[in-house]
GROMACS .gro file of C-alpha atoms in nm:
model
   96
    1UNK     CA    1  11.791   5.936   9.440
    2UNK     CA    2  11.967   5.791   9.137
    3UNK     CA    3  12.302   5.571   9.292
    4UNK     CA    4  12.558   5.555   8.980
    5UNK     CA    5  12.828   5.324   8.946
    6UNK     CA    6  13.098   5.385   8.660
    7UNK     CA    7  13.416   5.209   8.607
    8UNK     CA    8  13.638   5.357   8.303
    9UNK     CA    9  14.019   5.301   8.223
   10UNK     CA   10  14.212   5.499   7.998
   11UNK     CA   11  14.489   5.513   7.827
   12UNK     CA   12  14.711   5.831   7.794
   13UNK     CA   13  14.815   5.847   7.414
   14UNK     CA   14  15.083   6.107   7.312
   15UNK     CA   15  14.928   6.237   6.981
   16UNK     CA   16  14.556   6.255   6.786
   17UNK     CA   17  14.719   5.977   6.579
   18UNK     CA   18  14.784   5.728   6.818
   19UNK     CA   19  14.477   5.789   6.994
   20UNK     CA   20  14.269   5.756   6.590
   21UNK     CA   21  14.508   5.408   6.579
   22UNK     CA   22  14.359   5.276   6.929
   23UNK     CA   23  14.153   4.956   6.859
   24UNK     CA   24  13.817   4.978   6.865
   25UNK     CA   25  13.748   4.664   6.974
   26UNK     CA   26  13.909   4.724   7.290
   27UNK     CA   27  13.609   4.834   7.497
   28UNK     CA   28  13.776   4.785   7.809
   29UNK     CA   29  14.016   5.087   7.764
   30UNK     CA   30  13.978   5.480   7.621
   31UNK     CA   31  14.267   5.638   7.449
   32UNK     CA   32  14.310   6.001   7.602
   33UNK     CA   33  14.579   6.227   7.445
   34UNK     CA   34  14.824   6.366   7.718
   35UNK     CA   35  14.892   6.730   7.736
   36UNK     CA   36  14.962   6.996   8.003
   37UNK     CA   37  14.634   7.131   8.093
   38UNK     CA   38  14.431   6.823   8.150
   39UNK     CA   39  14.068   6.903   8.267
   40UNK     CA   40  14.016   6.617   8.492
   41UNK     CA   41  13.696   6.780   8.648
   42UNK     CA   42  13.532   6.760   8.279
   43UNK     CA   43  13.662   6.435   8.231
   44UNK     CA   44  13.430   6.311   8.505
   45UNK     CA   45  13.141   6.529   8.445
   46UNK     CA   46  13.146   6.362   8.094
   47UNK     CA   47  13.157   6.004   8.274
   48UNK     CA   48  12.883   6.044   8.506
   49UNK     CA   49  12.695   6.245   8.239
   50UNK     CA   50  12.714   5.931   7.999
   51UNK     CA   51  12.670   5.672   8.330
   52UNK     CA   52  12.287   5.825   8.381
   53UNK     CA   53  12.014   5.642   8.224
   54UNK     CA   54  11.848   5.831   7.873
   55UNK     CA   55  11.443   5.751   7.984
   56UNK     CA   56  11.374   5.750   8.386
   57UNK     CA   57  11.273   5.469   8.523
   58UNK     CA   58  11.144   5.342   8.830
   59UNK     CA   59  11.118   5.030   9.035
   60UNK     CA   60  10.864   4.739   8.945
   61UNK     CA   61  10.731   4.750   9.265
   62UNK     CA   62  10.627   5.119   9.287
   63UNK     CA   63  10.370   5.039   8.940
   64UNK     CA   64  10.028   4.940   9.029
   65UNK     CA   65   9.828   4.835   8.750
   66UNK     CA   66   9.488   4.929   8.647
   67UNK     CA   67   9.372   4.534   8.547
   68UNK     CA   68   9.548   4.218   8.631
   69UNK     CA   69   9.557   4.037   8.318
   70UNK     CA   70   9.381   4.163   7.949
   71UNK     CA   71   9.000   4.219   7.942
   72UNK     CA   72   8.984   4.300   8.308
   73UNK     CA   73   8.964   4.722   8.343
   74UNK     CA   74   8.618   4.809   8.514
   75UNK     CA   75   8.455   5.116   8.386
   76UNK     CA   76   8.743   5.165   8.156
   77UNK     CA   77   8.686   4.823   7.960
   78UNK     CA   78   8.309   4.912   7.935
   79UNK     CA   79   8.307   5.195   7.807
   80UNK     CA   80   8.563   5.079   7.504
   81UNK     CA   81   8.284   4.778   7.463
   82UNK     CA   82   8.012   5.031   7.370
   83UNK     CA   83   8.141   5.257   7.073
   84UNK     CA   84   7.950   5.560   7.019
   85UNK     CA   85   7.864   5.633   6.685
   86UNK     CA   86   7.982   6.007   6.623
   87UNK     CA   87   7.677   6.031   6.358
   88UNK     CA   88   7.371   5.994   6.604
   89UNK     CA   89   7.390   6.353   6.689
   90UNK     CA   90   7.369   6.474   6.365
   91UNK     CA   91   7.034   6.238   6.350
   92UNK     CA   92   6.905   6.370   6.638
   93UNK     CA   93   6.954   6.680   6.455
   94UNK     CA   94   6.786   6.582   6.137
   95UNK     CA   95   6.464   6.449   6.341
   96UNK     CA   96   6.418   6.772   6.481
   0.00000   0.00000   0.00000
């Protein structure tokens, strides 16, 4: 499972204008303009929507890697040491 944790404050603003004329700087707080039909519910759909991570990760632990350290691989590492050339078959070709 994914375990969130989101803390946001806001500020309830009485027009667009005051909420355009909140600071920017002030990361702490979130101007919200107060009306009669507030939609709390998408209010905190939007928060946790915003709280998840963009690219998944996973634990450090959980990775096992293929080589300790750089040049170690096994058949991986020798097969990139012997590049095939893509043009022998077309000699083979030509020899018989």
């Amino acid at each position: 499972g994914l375990d969130l944790a989101q803390e946001s404050r806001f500020v309830m603003v009485a027009s667009e204008a005051e909420a355009d004329a909140f600071p920017i700087e002030d990361d702490q707080q979130e101007p919200l303009v107060a009306s009669q039909h507030f939609d709390l519910l998408s209010l905190i759909e939007d928060e946790i929507l915003l709280s998840i991570p963009l690219i998944p990760k996973h634990p450090e632990s959980a990775c096992q890697p293929h080589a300790s350290s750089f040049g170690e691989g096994g058949e991986a590492a020798e097969a990139s040491e012997k590049p095939q050339n893509p043009f022998n078959i077309l000699k083979n070709m030509k020899k018989n």
